[in-house]
Every structure is written in C-alpha cells, then in structure tokens.
C-alpha cells in the first residue's frame, strides 16, 4: 500500500503544464504569437524565436528591441469513478489550478548589411505554479482499495480520512544567441543556440488517519508522506534556420535539436512513514529517486517548424504553419515517452490586417495533436488535445514604438480512460493575456 500510493504522489511534481506548444515547450514567447499564432514566416522582431533566419530581411539596419509580459491561467479537472467512493455514482471530482501571473520575455536584434545578430531571454518551458489542494483520485482509490483488502472489508471509508496537498513550480529559462546571414535577395540562413536552465520547487504531503471514534484505533496514522525538494538542471539547444523570400511569398524554416536535460535533486525532506515508523533510505523506499543528488531525465524534444506567409494585399497578410515535436525520442521520467502513439503535430494559421497606418488587427488558430495513449495518461501527468484561438492588435504609438496586446484561449478535448476498477475523464482550461512593446532605434 505504501509504495503504490507514493509513486502516484511523487510523480505529480513533473506534471505542471505548459501554456502553448508541445509537452515541454512554450511557443508563446512574444505577444505577436498570441494575437496571430502562425508567426513562423514573420519578418519582425518576434522572429528572434519564430523565424530567426528572416531577421536578415528586416527593413533597415539598426537595433530592434522587444519587451513582453504575459499572464497565464489554467485549470486541470479530473472526474473519477471507483466502487468505494461514497458519492452518488461512485464519482468524485478533483480540480487543480496553475497560474503564472507574469511571464517575461525579451528579444533583441542588430542588423548591419547582410548580417544580423540576435538574442533573447524567455521562459521556454513551464512557467507557473500548480496547486492541488484536495489530492487526486488515484491517491484516494489506491489507499481505499488497499485498506479494504488488508482489513477484509471491515474498515470502511467512513472509518478513516485521507488528506493530501501539493504545491509545485517549474520554470525553464532560455537564453538564445545566433547569427542570421542574407545570402542573396531571396535566401537567408541562421545558426545559433539556446542555453536552458531548469528550476523547480515542490512541497507536499499525504496522510491517512483512522477516525477518532474507533475504539483502540482512533487517531492512528496509517501512512504519511512528506516531500520538500528542489530540482535544477541545464542543457544546450542547437538551432538552424532558413528563410526564402519570393515576392509576396515568404517561407520560414527552423529546426531545434534535442536538448539533453537531467534534473538534479536538492532535497531537504523526503520521508515515508507507516504507523509512525520511517522507511529505511534504500532502493525499496519509493522516494529513493528523490534522494539528494539523484538525477532524473527530462529532455526537451527536438522541434521542426515550417511556415508560409503571403501578402494578399499591401494591408492584408496571412500565414499557415506546421510544428512537429519529436517527443518519442526525448527521455522522460519513467520512460513514459514510449507510450505515445507519435510526436506532437501542430497546425496553425493566422492573418493580420492594417486597418490604418497606426492600427493592425490580427487573429489565428492552432490545432494540437499529442498522439496520446492510455498508458501515457494518469492523474499525475496528463495532456489533452486542443485547439486554440488568439486575437489582438498592434498599435503604432510612434514611428519607432509599437505596442502589442492580445488574448489567447484554448479549448481542450476531454480524454476518457477506462480502467479495471472504474473510469477517469481528464479535462483542462487555459487562457493567456499579453502586452508587449517593440522599439526600433
């Protein structure tokens, strides 16, 4: 009982969601993405991330800077049925919340002739704090099932209480640097890299206690778990890109290589107790993988992007784009990448319209297919296929200063999983607000 219930608990620390993009990658690194989405053929300062080779075609030499801030909010909802749940239909509902009140990013580029040097700082993965105040169904059902089996059904759910909670934060900070070169009037290339630094912190507990009204057992601790652990790690992402500009058409290509990333534990407390006795600190302890100094794989998958933009009118532009994340080749905790049917596919489209010389309106659509499978999904780590909508505006305040404002909303498809003891439905909600300024010196 102790080992099974704890595995679910500790795996929770790697399940904090991202807000746009792949399973471990944030693609919303500039507000222009939120307001249009398909930015892979962009020839603007946001191309530092979305189309770095296109920076060689920026209109005029000089220094380009951009500062962006985003606020993201997400819920993670789980509906679980289990025979021992006393609620109607043996169904319980669990809700987790994740928030990132401020996600900053900075992009800069300096163009001189055929050469452009660019750099950025952004939260390239994670970026929020997740809270699960009422535990999860897998914890409750595992403990209830084991208590019922061990007591021959004599101890019922009304005789004990289970309490669990978890707070965790995950941030992957990325610093990118690279060079773009215009080979001729229609072709440019890019080479660069990103240094990624992971920082996460987790605190949580789980207790199962016999109720005080049971003779000789009242107040007895069946099991207890406490965890206070930080994780850090870093890795390098090589990046290549190309841009092809043919009249009103523009094609942007980018490939980010696999980033090998191992997370090292810095643990202050990782304890498991049964009836007040702590388990020995050896390989039989289900918290052994969270001992101080232990490493866990958490690779950032390779990413291929391809986009085509077209100038329909001098004031109207549209783009289509495709992303593929090579998730099955990325090492994940517990080797769970093997359960995926395929890597992530994303399809994007967007358009922007210059209403006046000072105002541009834009909107976009994104469809995300993760290749999910039952063996990949669990209470402590689940994803849902989705489509996203974004819209917003670019406002030219002066000749050199532009402000971007946007709203981004995601609709997730529920994922239903049938198990031997019941069923579980996973769902999510997500919304992001963004405000940023671009300046050309």
PDB file of N, CA, C and O in Angstrom, residues 154-191:
ATOM      1  N   UNK A 154     -13.510  -4.860   6.643  1.00  0.00           N
ATOM      2  CA  UNK A 154     -14.029  -4.470   7.950  1.00  0.00           C
ATOM      3  C   UNK A 154     -13.852  -2.971   8.212  1.00  0.00           C
ATOM      4  O   UNK A 154     -14.612  -2.372   8.949  1.00  0.00           O
ATOM      5  N   UNK A 155     -12.799  -2.393   7.623  1.00  0.00           N
ATOM      6  CA  UNK A 155     -12.589  -0.953   7.759  1.00  0.00           C
ATOM      7  C   UNK A 155     -13.133  -0.281   6.500  1.00  0.00           C
ATOM      8  O   UNK A 155     -12.634  -0.499   5.402  1.00  0.00           O
ATOM      9  N   UNK A 156     -14.180   0.507   6.654  1.00  0.00           N
ATOM     10  CA  UNK A 156     -14.845   1.155   5.530  1.00  0.00           C
ATOM     11  C   UNK A 156     -14.403   2.606   5.428  1.00  0.00           C
ATOM     12  O   UNK A 156     -13.811   3.166   6.362  1.00  0.00           O
ATOM     13  N   UNK A 157     -14.680   3.279   4.282  1.00  0.00           N
ATOM     14  CA  UNK A 157     -14.245   4.664   4.110  1.00  0.00           C
ATOM     15  C   UNK A 157     -14.724   5.611   5.197  1.00  0.00           C
ATOM     16  O   UNK A 157     -14.074   6.630   5.453  1.00  0.00           O
ATOM     17  N   UNK A 158     -15.841   5.321   5.847  1.00  0.00           N
ATOM     18  CA  UNK A 158     -16.331   6.199   6.906  1.00  0.00           C
ATOM     19  C   UNK A 158     -15.473   6.138   8.163  1.00  0.00           C
ATOM     20  O   UNK A 158     -15.622   6.959   9.061  1.00  0.00           O
ATOM     21  N   UNK A 159     -14.558   5.162   8.232  1.00  0.00           N
ATOM     22  CA  UNK A 159     -13.751   4.971   9.428  1.00  0.00           C
ATOM     23  C   UNK A 159     -12.394   5.666   9.372  1.00  0.00           C
ATOM     24  O   UNK A 159     -11.647   5.621  10.346  1.00  0.00           O
ATOM     25  N   UNK A 160     -12.028   6.279   8.240  1.00  0.00           N
ATOM     26  CA  UNK A 160     -10.721   6.918   8.142  1.00  0.00           C
ATOM     27  C   UNK A 160     -10.814   8.129   7.225  1.00  0.00           C
ATOM     28  O   UNK A 160     -11.778   8.308   6.471  1.00  0.00           O
ATOM     29  N   UNK A 161      -9.790   8.950   7.288  1.00  0.00           N
ATOM     30  CA  UNK A 161      -9.724  10.156   6.452  1.00  0.00           C
ATOM     31  C   UNK A 161      -8.382  10.202   5.735  1.00  0.00           C
ATOM     32  O   UNK A 161      -7.365   9.737   6.250  1.00  0.00           O
ATOM     33  N   UNK A 162      -8.414  10.761   4.535  1.00  0.00           N
ATOM     34  CA  UNK A 162      -7.196  10.907   3.723  1.00  0.00           C
ATOM     35  C   UNK A 162      -7.035  12.377   3.382  1.00  0.00           C
ATOM     36  O   UNK A 162      -7.968  13.016   2.896  1.00  0.00           O
ATOM     37  N   UNK A 163      -5.870  12.916   3.646  1.00  0.00           N
ATOM     38  CA  UNK A 163      -5.568  14.308   3.328  1.00  0.00           C
ATOM     39  C   UNK A 163      -4.279  14.374   2.514  1.00  0.00           C
ATOM     40  O   UNK A 163      -3.284  13.727   2.859  1.00  0.00           O
ATOM     41  N   UNK A 164      -4.317  15.147   1.449  1.00  0.00           N
ATOM     42  CA  UNK A 164      -3.105  15.338   0.655  1.00  0.00           C
ATOM     43  C   UNK A 164      -3.175  16.680  -0.048  1.00  0.00           C
ATOM     44  O   UNK A 164      -4.254  17.190  -0.359  1.00  0.00           O
ATOM     45  N   UNK A 165      -2.036  17.269  -0.298  1.00  0.00           N
ATOM     46  CA  UNK A 165      -1.942  18.545  -1.000  1.00  0.00           C
ATOM     47  C   UNK A 165      -0.554  18.659  -1.602  1.00  0.00           C
ATOM     48  O   UNK A 165       0.399  18.033  -1.128  1.00  0.00           O
ATOM     49  N   UNK A 166      -0.462  19.470  -2.655  1.00  0.00           N
ATOM     50  CA  UNK A 166       0.808  19.605  -3.350  1.00  0.00           C
ATOM     51  C   UNK A 166       0.909  20.982  -3.970  1.00  0.00           C
ATOM     52  O   UNK A 166      -0.041  21.459  -4.590  1.00  0.00           O
ATOM     53  N   UNK A 167       2.027  21.642  -3.770  1.00  0.00           N
ATOM     54  CA  UNK A 167       2.356  22.879  -4.474  1.00  0.00           C
ATOM     55  C   UNK A 167       3.667  22.646  -5.209  1.00  0.00           C
ATOM     56  O   UNK A 167       4.621  22.104  -4.640  1.00  0.00           O
ATOM     57  N   UNK A 168       3.700  23.057  -6.463  1.00  0.00           N
ATOM     58  CA  UNK A 168       4.931  22.895  -7.230  1.00  0.00           C
ATOM     59  C   UNK A 168       5.081  23.997  -8.249  1.00  0.00           C
ATOM     60  O   UNK A 168       4.097  24.568  -8.723  1.00  0.00           O
ATOM     61  N   UNK A 169       6.307  24.332  -8.574  1.00  0.00           N
ATOM     62  CA  UNK A 169       6.582  25.324  -9.616  1.00  0.00           C
ATOM     63  C   UNK A 169       7.679  24.799 -10.518  1.00  0.00           C
ATOM     64  O   UNK A 169       8.596  24.113 -10.067  1.00  0.00           O
ATOM     65  N   UNK A 170       7.554  25.103 -11.801  1.00  0.00           N
ATOM     66  CA  UNK A 170       8.562  24.704 -12.777  1.00  0.00           C
ATOM     67  C   UNK A 170       8.816  25.849 -13.740  1.00  0.00           C
ATOM     68  O   UNK A 170       7.879  26.434 -14.279  1.00  0.00           O
ATOM     69  N   UNK A 171      10.087  26.165 -13.958  1.00  0.00           N
ATOM     70  CA  UNK A 171      10.482  27.182 -14.915  1.00  0.00           C
ATOM     71  C   UNK A 171      11.685  26.666 -15.696  1.00  0.00           C
ATOM     72  O   UNK A 171      12.643  26.168 -15.105  1.00  0.00           O
ATOM     73  N   UNK A 172      11.632  26.784 -17.022  1.00  0.00           N
ATOM     74  CA  UNK A 172      12.807  26.560 -17.860  1.00  0.00           C
ATOM     75  C   UNK A 172      13.139  27.896 -18.501  1.00  0.00           C
ATOM     76  O   UNK A 172      12.409  28.398 -19.354  1.00  0.00           O
ATOM     77  N   UNK A 173      14.224  28.499 -18.035  1.00  0.00           N
ATOM     78  CA  UNK A 173      14.658  29.789 -18.562  1.00  0.00           C
ATOM     79  C   UNK A 173      15.592  29.554 -19.743  1.00  0.00           C
ATOM     80  O   UNK A 173      16.492  28.712 -19.679  1.00  0.00           O
ATOM     81  N   UNK A 174      15.379  30.297 -20.816  1.00  0.00           N
ATOM     82  CA  UNK A 174      16.201  30.130 -22.002  1.00  0.00           C
ATOM     83  C   UNK A 174      16.875  31.419 -22.426  1.00  0.00           C
ATOM     84  O   UNK A 174      16.223  32.474 -22.512  1.00  0.00           O
ATOM     85  N   UNK A 175      18.181  31.352 -22.681  1.00  0.00           N
ATOM     86  CA  UNK A 175      18.934  32.477 -23.233  1.00  0.00           C
ATOM     87  C   UNK A 175      19.452  32.052 -24.597  1.00  0.00           C
ATOM     88  O   UNK A 175      20.210  31.079 -24.707  1.00  0.00           O
ATOM     89  N   UNK A 176      19.013  32.751 -25.636  1.00  0.00           N
ATOM     90  CA  UNK A 176      19.335  32.368 -27.018  1.00  0.00           C
ATOM     91  C   UNK A 176      20.232  33.414 -27.667  1.00  0.00           C
ATOM     92  O   UNK A 176      20.108  34.612 -27.425  1.00  0.00           O
ATOM     93  N   UNK A 177      21.149  32.946 -28.510  1.00  0.00           N
ATOM     94  CA  UNK A 177      22.047  33.832 -29.250  1.00  0.00           C
ATOM     95  C   UNK A 177      22.314  33.215 -30.614  1.00  0.00           C
ATOM     96  O   UNK A 177      22.498  31.989 -30.720  1.00  0.00           O
ATOM     97  N   UNK A 178      22.319  34.042 -31.676  1.00  0.00           N
ATOM     98  CA  UNK A 178      22.573  33.487 -33.004  1.00  0.00           C
ATOM     99  C   UNK A 178      22.851  34.548 -34.044  1.00  0.00           C
ATOM    100  O   UNK A 178      22.713  35.761 -33.812  1.00  0.00           O
ATOM    101  N   UNK A 179      23.252  34.082 -35.243  1.00  0.00           N
ATOM    102  CA  UNK A 179      23.571  34.947 -36.372  1.00  0.00           C
ATOM    103  C   UNK A 179      22.720  34.577 -37.579  1.00  0.00           C
ATOM    104  O   UNK A 179      22.566  33.397 -37.902  1.00  0.00           O
ATOM    105  N   UNK A 180      22.172  35.601 -38.232  1.00  0.00           N
ATOM    106  CA  UNK A 180      21.456  35.425 -39.497  1.00  0.00           C
ATOM    107  C   UNK A 180      22.279  36.070 -40.607  1.00  0.00           C
ATOM    108  O   UNK A 180      22.901  37.116 -40.403  1.00  0.00           O
ATOM    109  N   UNK A 181      22.246  35.451 -41.802  1.00  0.00           N
ATOM    110  CA  UNK A 181      23.019  35.971 -42.934  1.00  0.00           C
ATOM    111  C   UNK A 181      22.183  35.910 -44.203  1.00  0.00           C
ATOM    112  O   UNK A 181      21.604  34.869 -44.533  1.00  0.00           O
ATOM    113  N   UNK A 182      22.083  37.027 -44.909  1.00  0.00           N
ATOM    114  CA  UNK A 182      21.351  37.082 -46.180  1.00  0.00           C
ATOM    115  C   UNK A 182      22.301  36.707 -47.309  1.00  0.00           C
ATOM    116  O   UNK A 182      23.217  37.461 -47.665  1.00  0.00           O
ATOM    117  N   UNK A 183      22.093  35.521 -47.857  1.00  0.00           N
ATOM    118  CA  UNK A 183      22.962  35.016 -48.923  1.00  0.00           C
ATOM    119  C   UNK A 183      22.740  35.793 -50.209  1.00  0.00           C
ATOM    120  O   UNK A 183      23.685  36.150 -50.926  1.00  0.00           O
ATOM    121  N   UNK A 184      21.484  36.039 -50.558  1.00  0.00           N
ATOM    122  CA  UNK A 184      21.134  36.829 -51.741  1.00  0.00           C
ATOM    123  C   UNK A 184      19.778  37.482 -51.501  1.00  0.00           C
ATOM    124  O   UNK A 184      19.295  37.513 -50.356  1.00  0.00           O
ATOM    125  N   UNK A 185      19.159  37.986 -52.548  1.00  0.00           N
ATOM    126  CA  UNK A 185      17.904  38.729 -52.382  1.00  0.00           C
ATOM    127  C   UNK A 185      16.730  37.856 -51.959  1.00  0.00           C
ATOM    128  O   UNK A 185      15.688  38.394 -51.568  1.00  0.00           O
ATOM    129  N   UNK A 186      16.881  36.534 -52.042  1.00  0.00           N
ATOM    130  CA  UNK A 186      15.728  35.684 -51.724  1.00  0.00           C
ATOM    131  C   UNK A 186      16.011  34.598 -50.688  1.00  0.00           C
ATOM    132  O   UNK A 186      15.094  33.878 -50.284  1.00  0.00           O
ATOM    133  N   UNK A 187      17.262  34.492 -50.215  1.00  0.00           N
ATOM    134  CA  UNK A 187      17.599  33.411 -49.289  1.00  0.00           C
ATOM    135  C   UNK A 187      18.464  33.913 -48.130  1.00  0.00           C
ATOM    136  O   UNK A 187      19.451  34.623 -48.338  1.00  0.00           O
ATOM    137  N   UNK A 188      18.089  33.505 -46.906  1.00  0.00           N
ATOM    138  CA  UNK A 188      18.895  33.787 -45.722  1.00  0.00           C
ATOM    139  C   UNK A 188      18.938  32.546 -44.841  1.00  0.00           C
ATOM    140  O   UNK A 188      18.071  31.663 -44.927  1.00  0.00           O
ATOM    141  N   UNK A 189      19.961  32.487 -43.981  1.00  0.00           N
ATOM    142  CA  UNK A 189      20.132  31.328 -43.105  1.00  0.00           C
ATOM    143  C   UNK A 189      20.434  31.810 -41.688  1.00  0.00           C
ATOM    144  O   UNK A 189      20.806  32.968 -41.472  1.00  0.00           O
ATOM    145  N   UNK A 190      20.296  30.897 -40.744  1.00  0.00           N
ATOM    146  CA  UNK A 190      20.532  31.214 -39.337  1.00  0.00           C
ATOM    147  C   UNK A 190      21.212  30.043 -38.652  1.00  0.00           C
ATOM    148  O   UNK A 190      20.906  28.876 -38.928  1.00  0.00           O
ATOM    149  N   UNK A 191      22.104  30.339 -37.710  1.00  0.00           N
ATOM    150  CA  UNK A 191      22.701  29.337 -36.838  1.00  0.00           C
ATOM    151  C   UNK A 191      22.859  29.955 -35.453  1.00  0.00           C
ATOM    152  O   UNK A 191      23.293  31.104 -35.316  1.00  0.00           O
TER     153      UNK A 191
END
